[in-house]
Short mmCIF file of N, CA and C in Angstrom, two decimals:
data_model
loop_
_atom_site.label_atom_id
_atom_site.label_comp_id
_atom_site.label_asym_id
_atom_site.label_seq_id
_atom_site.Cartn_x
_atom_site.Cartn_y
_atom_site.Cartn_z
N MET A 1 -17.03 -41.13 -73.49
CA MET A 1 -16.19 -40.75 -72.27
C MET A 1 -16.30 -42.12 -71.45
N GLY A 2 -15.19 -42.68 -71.15
CA GLY A 2 -15.25 -43.91 -70.60
C GLY A 2 -15.32 -43.98 -68.95
N TRP A 3 -15.40 -45.16 -68.37
CA TRP A 3 -15.47 -45.16 -66.93
C TRP A 3 -14.47 -44.38 -66.17
N ASP A 4 -13.11 -44.71 -66.91
CA ASP A 4 -12.00 -44.03 -66.16
C ASP A 4 -12.05 -42.46 -66.13
N GLU A 5 -12.35 -41.92 -67.22
CA GLU A 5 -12.48 -40.45 -67.30
C GLU A 5 -13.69 -39.89 -66.54
N ALA A 6 -14.85 -40.57 -66.35
CA ALA A 6 -15.88 -40.03 -65.49
C ALA A 6 -15.32 -40.09 -64.00
N LYS A 7 -14.64 -41.10 -63.74
CA LYS A 7 -14.12 -41.23 -62.23
C LYS A 7 -13.13 -40.27 -61.95
N PHE A 8 -12.29 -39.74 -63.01
CA PHE A 8 -11.47 -38.56 -62.75
C PHE A 8 -12.07 -37.35 -62.44
N LYS A 9 -13.08 -37.05 -63.45
CA LYS A 9 -13.86 -35.87 -63.51
C LYS A 9 -14.60 -35.71 -62.35
N HIS A 10 -15.29 -36.70 -61.64
CA HIS A 10 -16.03 -36.77 -60.60
C HIS A 10 -15.11 -36.37 -59.26
N LEU A 11 -13.82 -36.99 -59.24
CA LEU A 11 -12.87 -36.76 -58.14
C LEU A 11 -12.42 -35.53 -58.27
N GLY A 12 -12.17 -34.86 -59.32
CA GLY A 12 -11.81 -33.41 -59.74
C GLY A 12 -12.62 -32.61 -58.87
N LEU A 13 -14.00 -32.77 -58.94
CA LEU A 13 -14.86 -31.84 -58.13
C LEU A 13 -14.76 -31.91 -56.66
N TRP A 14 -14.35 -33.10 -55.94
CA TRP A 14 -13.98 -33.06 -54.69
C TRP A 14 -12.76 -32.50 -54.25
N VAL A 15 -11.91 -32.36 -54.87
CA VAL A 15 -10.58 -31.97 -54.61
C VAL A 15 -10.73 -30.42 -53.99
N PRO A 16 -11.43 -29.25 -54.68
CA PRO A 16 -11.33 -28.00 -53.96
C PRO A 16 -12.33 -28.14 -52.40
N VAL A 17 -13.36 -29.02 -52.58
CA VAL A 17 -14.06 -28.98 -51.40
C VAL A 17 -13.31 -29.64 -50.12
N LEU A 18 -12.56 -30.65 -50.61
CA LEU A 18 -11.46 -31.34 -49.46
C LEU A 18 -10.52 -30.19 -48.96
N ALA A 19 -10.04 -29.35 -50.12
CA ALA A 19 -9.09 -28.46 -49.86
C ALA A 19 -9.50 -27.31 -48.61
N VAL A 20 -10.72 -26.94 -48.98
CA VAL A 20 -11.46 -25.94 -48.22
C VAL A 20 -11.69 -26.51 -46.88
N LEU A 21 -12.25 -27.69 -46.60
CA LEU A 21 -12.45 -28.33 -45.42
C LEU A 21 -11.09 -28.41 -44.68
N LEU A 22 -10.16 -28.98 -45.31
CA LEU A 22 -8.78 -29.07 -44.48
C LEU A 22 -8.22 -27.77 -44.24
N LEU A 23 -8.31 -26.98 -45.00
CA LEU A 23 -7.73 -25.59 -44.59
C LEU A 23 -8.46 -24.95 -43.41
N GLY A 24 -9.73 -25.07 -43.20
CA GLY A 24 -10.50 -24.80 -42.28
C GLY A 24 -10.21 -25.26 -40.99
N THR A 25 -9.69 -26.48 -40.92
CA THR A 25 -9.24 -26.93 -39.57
C THR A 25 -7.89 -26.66 -39.24
N CYS A 26 -7.18 -26.13 -40.30
CA CYS A 26 -5.62 -25.71 -39.73
C CYS A 26 -5.68 -24.20 -39.55
N ARG A 27 -5.63 -23.92 -38.48
CA ARG A 27 -5.70 -22.62 -37.87
C ARG A 27 -4.28 -22.19 -37.52
N ALA A 28 -3.80 -20.85 -37.70
CA ALA A 28 -2.63 -20.44 -37.05
C ALA A 28 -3.02 -19.50 -35.98
N HIS A 29 -2.25 -19.66 -34.75
CA HIS A 29 -2.39 -18.98 -33.88
C HIS A 29 -1.13 -18.09 -33.48
N PRO A 30 -1.35 -16.72 -33.12
CA PRO A 30 -0.35 -16.09 -32.73
C PRO A 30 0.51 -16.40 -31.59
N ILE A 31 1.78 -16.42 -31.50
CA ILE A 31 2.65 -16.83 -30.42
C ILE A 31 2.29 -15.71 -29.29
N PRO A 32 1.91 -16.46 -28.13
CA PRO A 32 1.77 -15.04 -26.97
C PRO A 32 3.26 -14.51 -26.74
N ASP A 33 3.33 -13.22 -26.28
CA ASP A 33 4.37 -12.72 -25.89
C ASP A 33 4.74 -13.02 -24.69
N SER A 34 5.78 -13.54 -24.32
CA SER A 34 6.17 -14.19 -22.97
C SER A 34 7.14 -13.28 -22.15
N SER A 35 7.15 -11.98 -22.52
CA SER A 35 7.89 -11.06 -21.80
C SER A 35 7.36 -10.92 -20.44
N PRO A 36 8.22 -11.13 -19.24
CA PRO A 36 7.72 -10.91 -17.87
C PRO A 36 7.32 -9.54 -17.64
N LEU A 37 7.56 -8.60 -18.33
CA LEU A 37 7.13 -7.21 -18.02
C LEU A 37 5.77 -7.03 -18.47
N LEU A 38 5.24 -7.85 -19.31
CA LEU A 38 3.86 -7.51 -19.80
C LEU A 38 2.74 -7.94 -18.70
N GLN A 39 3.15 -8.70 -17.72
CA GLN A 39 2.16 -9.08 -16.61
C GLN A 39 1.89 -7.72 -15.89
N PHE A 40 2.81 -6.81 -15.93
CA PHE A 40 2.61 -5.48 -14.94
C PHE A 40 1.81 -4.56 -15.87
N GLY A 41 1.92 -4.55 -17.17
CA GLY A 41 1.08 -3.68 -17.99
C GLY A 41 -0.36 -3.60 -17.86
N GLY A 42 -1.19 -2.60 -17.65
CA GLY A 42 -2.46 -2.48 -17.62
C GLY A 42 -3.12 -3.22 -16.26
N GLN A 43 -2.21 -3.46 -15.41
CA GLN A 43 -2.74 -3.68 -14.05
C GLN A 43 -3.08 -2.44 -13.20
N VAL A 44 -4.38 -1.97 -13.46
CA VAL A 44 -4.90 -0.76 -12.80
C VAL A 44 -6.00 -1.26 -11.73
N ARG A 45 -5.78 -0.82 -10.43
CA ARG A 45 -6.84 -1.00 -9.59
C ARG A 45 -7.39 0.47 -9.15
N GLN A 46 -8.66 0.61 -8.95
CA GLN A 46 -9.27 1.98 -8.52
C GLN A 46 -9.59 1.58 -7.15
N ARG A 47 -9.12 2.55 -6.17
CA ARG A 47 -9.22 2.37 -4.58
C ARG A 47 -9.40 3.65 -4.12
N TYR A 48 -9.89 3.54 -2.79
CA TYR A 48 -9.91 4.79 -1.92
C TYR A 48 -9.07 4.28 -0.96
N LEU A 49 -7.93 5.05 -0.54
CA LEU A 49 -6.90 4.63 0.30
C LEU A 49 -7.40 5.48 1.64
N TYR A 50 -7.54 4.46 2.67
CA TYR A 50 -8.12 5.06 3.84
C TYR A 50 -6.75 4.66 4.94
N THR A 51 -6.73 5.63 5.81
CA THR A 51 -5.82 5.54 6.89
C THR A 51 -6.28 5.45 8.12
N ASP A 52 -5.83 4.61 9.10
CA ASP A 52 -6.49 4.42 10.45
C ASP A 52 -5.19 4.07 11.27
N ASP A 53 -4.48 4.94 11.97
CA ASP A 53 -3.50 4.72 12.55
C ASP A 53 -3.34 5.15 14.14
N ALA A 54 -2.23 4.82 14.61
CA ALA A 54 -2.13 5.22 16.17
C ALA A 54 -2.16 6.78 16.45
N GLN A 55 -2.12 7.42 15.36
CA GLN A 55 -2.03 8.79 15.51
C GLN A 55 -3.55 9.26 15.40
N GLU A 56 -4.45 8.34 15.46
CA GLU A 56 -5.79 8.73 15.20
C GLU A 56 -6.23 9.38 14.04
N THR A 57 -5.42 9.28 12.94
CA THR A 57 -5.68 9.93 11.85
C THR A 57 -6.59 8.81 10.99
N GLU A 58 -7.83 9.22 10.91
CA GLU A 58 -8.89 8.30 10.07
C GLU A 58 -9.30 9.22 8.95
N ALA A 59 -8.92 8.90 7.75
CA ALA A 59 -9.15 9.83 6.56
C ALA A 59 -8.84 8.92 5.29
N HIS A 60 -9.31 9.52 4.25
CA HIS A 60 -9.26 9.23 2.89
C HIS A 60 -8.33 10.01 2.23
N LEU A 61 -7.15 9.57 1.79
CA LEU A 61 -6.19 10.40 0.94
C LEU A 61 -6.87 10.81 -0.34
N GLU A 62 -6.63 12.21 -0.33
CA GLU A 62 -7.21 12.87 -1.35
C GLU A 62 -6.20 13.88 -2.07
N ILE A 63 -6.13 13.71 -3.48
CA ILE A 63 -5.22 14.64 -4.24
C ILE A 63 -6.15 15.80 -4.76
N ARG A 64 -5.73 16.93 -4.46
CA ARG A 64 -6.81 17.99 -4.91
C ARG A 64 -6.05 18.57 -6.09
N ALA A 65 -6.81 19.42 -7.02
CA ALA A 65 -6.24 19.98 -8.25
C ALA A 65 -5.29 20.89 -8.03
N ASP A 66 -5.21 21.58 -6.82
CA ASP A 66 -3.92 22.47 -6.86
C ASP A 66 -2.71 21.58 -6.27
N GLY A 67 -2.77 20.48 -6.34
CA GLY A 67 -1.73 19.55 -6.14
C GLY A 67 -1.46 19.14 -4.57
N THR A 68 -2.16 19.89 -3.73
CA THR A 68 -2.14 19.45 -2.23
C THR A 68 -2.64 18.03 -1.81
N VAL A 69 -2.18 17.41 -0.96
CA VAL A 69 -2.65 16.27 -0.73
C VAL A 69 -3.15 16.29 0.79
N VAL A 70 -4.51 15.92 1.10
CA VAL A 70 -5.01 16.14 2.39
C VAL A 70 -5.71 14.77 2.70
N GLY A 71 -6.17 14.70 3.81
CA GLY A 71 -7.01 13.50 4.50
C GLY A 71 -8.41 14.22 4.56
N ALA A 72 -9.36 13.41 3.79
CA ALA A 72 -10.93 14.02 3.71
C ALA A 72 -11.42 12.96 4.78
N ALA A 73 -12.55 13.55 5.34
CA ALA A 73 -13.35 12.62 6.35
C ALA A 73 -14.27 11.66 5.50
N ARG A 74 -14.47 11.89 4.29
CA ARG A 74 -15.51 11.01 3.47
C ARG A 74 -14.88 10.88 2.23
N GLN A 75 -15.13 9.74 1.50
CA GLN A 75 -14.76 9.56 0.19
C GLN A 75 -15.42 10.71 -0.63
N SER A 76 -14.52 11.15 -1.60
CA SER A 76 -15.14 12.02 -2.70
C SER A 76 -14.53 11.69 -4.06
N PRO A 77 -14.76 12.55 -5.22
CA PRO A 77 -14.19 12.34 -6.37
C PRO A 77 -12.70 12.48 -6.49
N GLU A 78 -12.29 13.30 -5.29
CA GLU A 78 -10.75 13.52 -5.24
C GLU A 78 -10.02 12.35 -4.56
N SER A 79 -10.77 11.66 -3.92
CA SER A 79 -9.97 10.54 -3.34
C SER A 79 -10.05 9.22 -4.02
N LEU A 80 -10.69 9.21 -5.25
CA LEU A 80 -10.55 7.99 -5.94
C LEU A 80 -9.54 8.01 -6.69
N LEU A 81 -8.71 6.82 -6.56
CA LEU A 81 -7.18 6.80 -6.85
C LEU A 81 -6.85 5.60 -7.84
N GLU A 82 -5.97 5.67 -8.80
CA GLU A 82 -5.82 4.41 -9.38
C GLU A 82 -4.30 3.89 -9.05
N LEU A 83 -4.28 2.65 -8.68
CA LEU A 83 -2.92 2.15 -8.40
C LEU A 83 -2.59 1.19 -9.32
N LYS A 84 -1.41 1.63 -10.12
CA LYS A 84 -0.98 0.79 -11.26
C LYS A 84 0.57 0.29 -10.99
N ALA A 85 0.73 -1.05 -11.37
CA ALA A 85 1.91 -1.87 -11.04
C ALA A 85 3.01 -1.34 -11.96
N LEU A 86 4.08 -0.89 -11.65
CA LEU A 86 5.24 -0.54 -12.38
C LEU A 86 6.27 -1.56 -12.47
N LYS A 87 6.47 -2.48 -11.46
CA LYS A 87 7.15 -3.70 -11.43
C LYS A 87 6.92 -4.50 -10.24
N PRO A 88 7.40 -5.43 -9.88
CA PRO A 88 7.00 -6.33 -8.82
C PRO A 88 6.98 -5.48 -7.51
N GLY A 89 5.76 -5.53 -6.79
CA GLY A 89 5.75 -4.69 -5.45
C GLY A 89 5.95 -3.06 -5.55
N VAL A 90 6.11 -2.51 -6.65
CA VAL A 90 6.08 -1.19 -6.87
C VAL A 90 5.04 -0.40 -7.77
N ILE A 91 4.41 0.50 -7.07
CA ILE A 91 3.14 0.88 -7.73
C ILE A 91 3.31 2.61 -7.97
N GLN A 92 2.37 3.12 -8.80
CA GLN A 92 2.18 4.39 -8.74
C GLN A 92 0.81 4.90 -8.46
N ILE A 93 0.61 5.89 -7.89
CA ILE A 93 -0.78 6.06 -7.42
C ILE A 93 -1.20 7.35 -8.26
N PHE A 94 -2.36 7.44 -8.97
CA PHE A 94 -3.00 8.59 -9.72
C PHE A 94 -4.33 8.94 -9.30
N GLY A 95 -4.40 10.10 -9.17
CA GLY A 95 -5.76 10.74 -8.91
C GLY A 95 -6.61 10.89 -10.10
N VAL A 96 -7.71 10.03 -10.17
CA VAL A 96 -8.51 9.90 -11.26
C VAL A 96 -9.02 11.40 -11.65
N LYS A 97 -9.81 11.97 -10.92
CA LYS A 97 -10.53 13.32 -10.86
C LYS A 97 -9.42 14.50 -11.31
N THR A 98 -8.34 14.55 -10.55
CA THR A 98 -7.38 15.62 -10.87
C THR A 98 -6.30 15.32 -11.88
N SER A 99 -6.10 14.06 -12.32
CA SER A 99 -5.13 13.64 -13.10
C SER A 99 -3.76 14.11 -12.60
N ARG A 100 -3.55 13.84 -11.29
CA ARG A 100 -2.19 14.04 -10.72
C ARG A 100 -1.74 12.88 -10.22
N PHE A 101 -0.32 12.62 -10.07
CA PHE A 101 0.22 11.64 -9.51
C PHE A 101 0.66 11.95 -8.05
N LEU A 102 0.65 10.99 -7.06
CA LEU A 102 0.77 11.10 -5.94
C LEU A 102 2.39 11.05 -5.85
N CYS A 103 3.12 12.22 -5.03
CA CYS A 103 4.50 11.82 -5.19
C CYS A 103 4.92 12.40 -3.67
N GLN A 104 6.17 12.04 -3.16
CA GLN A 104 6.78 12.43 -1.97
C GLN A 104 7.94 13.04 -2.09
N GLY A 105 8.09 14.34 -1.34
CA GLY A 105 9.47 15.00 -1.26
C GLY A 105 10.39 14.30 -0.45
N PRO A 106 11.59 14.96 -0.59
CA PRO A 106 12.54 14.26 0.36
C PRO A 106 12.25 14.50 1.94
N ASP A 107 11.44 15.54 2.22
CA ASP A 107 11.12 15.73 3.52
C ASP A 107 9.83 14.78 4.05
N GLY A 108 9.47 14.09 2.93
CA GLY A 108 8.28 13.22 3.36
C GLY A 108 6.90 13.66 3.17
N LYS A 109 6.85 15.16 2.72
CA LYS A 109 5.62 15.65 2.38
C LYS A 109 4.92 15.20 1.01
N LEU A 110 3.68 14.91 1.22
CA LEU A 110 3.12 14.49 -0.10
C LEU A 110 2.30 15.62 -0.97
N TYR A 111 2.64 15.40 -2.23
CA TYR A 111 2.00 16.41 -3.08
C TYR A 111 1.51 15.67 -4.48
N GLY A 112 0.63 16.44 -5.38
CA GLY A 112 0.04 15.88 -6.61
C GLY A 112 0.85 16.51 -7.41
N SER A 113 1.40 15.76 -8.46
CA SER A 113 2.19 16.30 -9.90
C SER A 113 1.56 15.90 -10.87
N LEU A 114 1.58 16.71 -11.96
CA LEU A 114 0.96 16.62 -13.25
C LEU A 114 1.75 15.51 -14.14
N HIS A 115 3.13 15.55 -13.76
CA HIS A 115 3.93 14.78 -14.53
C HIS A 115 4.56 13.55 -13.54
N PHE A 116 4.89 12.38 -14.00
CA PHE A 116 5.35 11.29 -13.24
C PHE A 116 6.98 11.32 -13.09
N ASP A 117 7.46 11.26 -12.02
CA ASP A 117 8.78 11.23 -11.66
C ASP A 117 8.89 9.92 -11.11
N PRO A 118 9.81 8.94 -11.56
CA PRO A 118 9.86 7.69 -10.98
C PRO A 118 10.66 7.82 -9.58
N LYS A 119 11.39 8.56 -9.39
CA LYS A 119 12.10 8.91 -8.07
C LYS A 119 11.14 9.30 -7.04
N ALA A 120 10.19 10.14 -7.22
CA ALA A 120 9.25 10.66 -6.32
C ALA A 120 8.04 10.24 -6.28
N CYS A 121 7.78 9.51 -7.07
CA CYS A 121 6.25 9.07 -7.39
C CYS A 121 5.91 7.57 -7.52
N SER A 122 7.11 6.82 -7.20
CA SER A 122 7.06 5.44 -7.03
C SER A 122 7.08 4.79 -5.81
N PHE A 123 5.92 3.96 -5.40
CA PHE A 123 5.83 3.54 -4.02
C PHE A 123 5.86 1.98 -3.93
N ARG A 124 6.72 1.50 -2.97
CA ARG A 124 6.59 0.26 -2.70
C ARG A 124 5.29 -0.30 -1.92
N GLU A 125 4.80 -1.40 -2.38
CA GLU A 125 3.39 -1.78 -1.74
C GLU A 125 3.73 -2.93 -0.75
N LEU A 126 3.49 -2.93 0.41
CA LEU A 126 3.71 -4.07 1.33
C LEU A 126 2.38 -4.57 1.87
N LEU A 127 2.21 -5.67 1.77
CA LEU A 127 0.91 -6.39 2.42
C LEU A 127 1.16 -7.06 3.89
N LEU A 128 0.56 -6.53 4.91
CA LEU A 128 0.72 -6.83 6.24
C LEU A 128 -0.14 -7.89 6.63
N GLU A 129 0.16 -8.66 7.59
CA GLU A 129 -0.20 -10.17 8.02
C GLU A 129 -1.86 -9.78 8.16
N ASP A 130 -2.29 -8.62 8.63
CA ASP A 130 -3.76 -8.49 8.88
C ASP A 130 -4.54 -8.13 7.43
N GLY A 131 -3.69 -8.12 6.41
CA GLY A 131 -4.53 -7.83 5.18
C GLY A 131 -4.38 -6.45 4.65
N TYR A 132 -4.07 -5.65 5.36
CA TYR A 132 -4.07 -4.22 5.19
C TYR A 132 -2.57 -4.01 4.38
N ASN A 133 -2.68 -2.96 3.66
CA ASN A 133 -1.36 -2.58 2.75
C ASN A 133 -0.60 -1.31 3.47
N VAL A 134 0.73 -1.39 3.48
CA VAL A 134 1.44 -0.27 3.52
C VAL A 134 2.28 0.22 2.50
N TYR A 135 2.37 1.48 2.32
CA TYR A 135 2.99 1.99 1.08
C TYR A 135 4.28 2.89 1.74
N GLN A 136 5.43 2.90 0.90
CA GLN A 136 6.73 3.70 1.35
C GLN A 136 7.31 4.14 -0.07
N SER A 137 7.84 5.22 -0.05
CA SER A 137 8.63 5.80 -1.11
C SER A 137 9.79 4.61 -1.54
N GLU A 138 9.66 4.40 -2.81
CA GLU A 138 10.63 3.34 -3.23
C GLU A 138 12.00 4.08 -2.97
N THR A 139 12.41 5.16 -3.39
CA THR A 139 13.54 5.74 -3.27
C THR A 139 14.09 6.21 -1.98
N LEU A 140 13.33 6.82 -1.23
CA LEU A 140 13.59 7.34 0.16
C LEU A 140 13.23 6.49 1.30
N GLY A 141 12.42 5.34 1.07
CA GLY A 141 12.18 4.51 1.94
C GLY A 141 11.01 4.90 3.01
N LEU A 142 10.63 6.25 2.88
CA LEU A 142 9.77 6.88 3.87
C LEU A 142 8.27 6.29 3.68
N PRO A 143 7.73 6.14 4.83
CA PRO A 143 6.36 5.65 4.61
C PRO A 143 5.37 6.66 4.34
N LEU A 144 4.30 6.33 3.52
CA LEU A 144 3.31 7.36 2.95
C LEU A 144 2.28 7.64 4.04
N ARG A 145 2.30 8.68 4.54
CA ARG A 145 1.60 9.31 5.80
C ARG A 145 0.90 10.74 5.30
N LEU A 146 -0.34 10.68 5.86
CA LEU A 146 -1.01 12.04 5.82
C LEU A 146 -0.47 12.94 6.76
N PRO A 147 -0.80 14.30 6.41
CA PRO A 147 -0.21 15.15 7.49
C PRO A 147 -1.23 15.22 8.79
N PRO A 148 -0.43 15.29 10.01
CA PRO A 148 -1.22 15.11 11.23
C PRO A 148 -2.55 16.14 11.19
N GLN A 149 -3.47 15.69 12.02
CA GLN A 149 -4.77 16.25 12.27
C GLN A 149 -4.65 17.83 12.48
N ARG A 150 -3.87 18.30 13.09
CA ARG A 150 -3.73 19.75 13.51
C ARG A 150 -2.86 20.49 12.27
N SER A 151 -2.59 19.86 11.26
CA SER A 151 -2.17 20.63 10.03
C SER A 151 -3.41 21.30 9.22
N SER A 152 -2.89 22.37 8.73
CA SER A 152 -3.77 23.19 8.09
C SER A 152 -4.19 22.48 6.66
N ASN A 153 -3.67 21.37 6.36
CA ASN A 153 -4.00 20.63 4.97
C ASN A 153 -5.07 19.70 5.21
N ARG A 154 -5.56 19.34 6.44
CA ARG A 154 -6.56 18.58 7.02
C ARG A 154 -7.78 19.15 6.31
N ASP A 155 -8.65 18.22 5.81
CA ASP A 155 -9.99 18.79 5.32
C ASP A 155 -10.85 18.73 6.56
N PRO A 156 -11.37 20.03 6.98
CA PRO A 156 -12.23 20.15 8.14
C PRO A 156 -13.52 19.78 8.05
N ALA A 157 -14.16 19.84 6.72
CA ALA A 157 -15.47 19.72 6.42
C ALA A 157 -15.44 18.34 5.63
N PRO A 158 -16.81 17.66 6.11
CA PRO A 158 -17.12 16.31 5.37
C PRO A 158 -17.56 16.71 4.08
N ARG A 159 -16.89 15.78 3.10
CA ARG A 159 -17.48 16.13 1.76
C ARG A 159 -17.76 14.66 1.17
N GLY A 160 -18.70 14.74 0.19
CA GLY A 160 -19.03 13.50 -0.66
C GLY A 160 -20.02 12.56 0.29
N PRO A 161 -20.49 11.48 -0.02
CA PRO A 161 -21.46 10.59 0.53
C PRO A 161 -20.71 9.90 2.02
N PRO A 162 -21.34 9.65 2.89
CA PRO A 162 -20.91 9.20 4.18
C PRO A 162 -20.24 7.62 3.75
N LYS A 163 -19.43 7.15 4.57
CA LYS A 163 -18.85 5.94 4.27
C LYS A 163 -19.79 4.67 4.46
#
């Protein structure tokens, strides 16, 4: 075996090693999906919506298992809500415990529905200068408001832990 043969045989051992090293540094990465709609999917915030307005309504919005929507004096499992973005500035509101969507009828009355109806259950979210949010029906333009205190839907007894 001559010098040339030994040199090529020795180089032949390094070719697979170099190939593995070079392939290890060349990695393929998936192309990110640049759809503008993907930024809204999965944006879910859990919140207790609290109201304090000129009508002296101070309550946590609560969606009950029977579909009624009331103002509760204190936070409760029924008042924990998920706010999910549907499109820019528009959200759906979902009761975590009751698995009901917050919806608004043509008369402005709030109710909890087991099925999502985009016309009744989509709300426009507006950020005020003072940092608070206001919600209004996307279809009807009516503000999201709890029934007045004198309503029979008002929760008379405090429930849950104090605020």
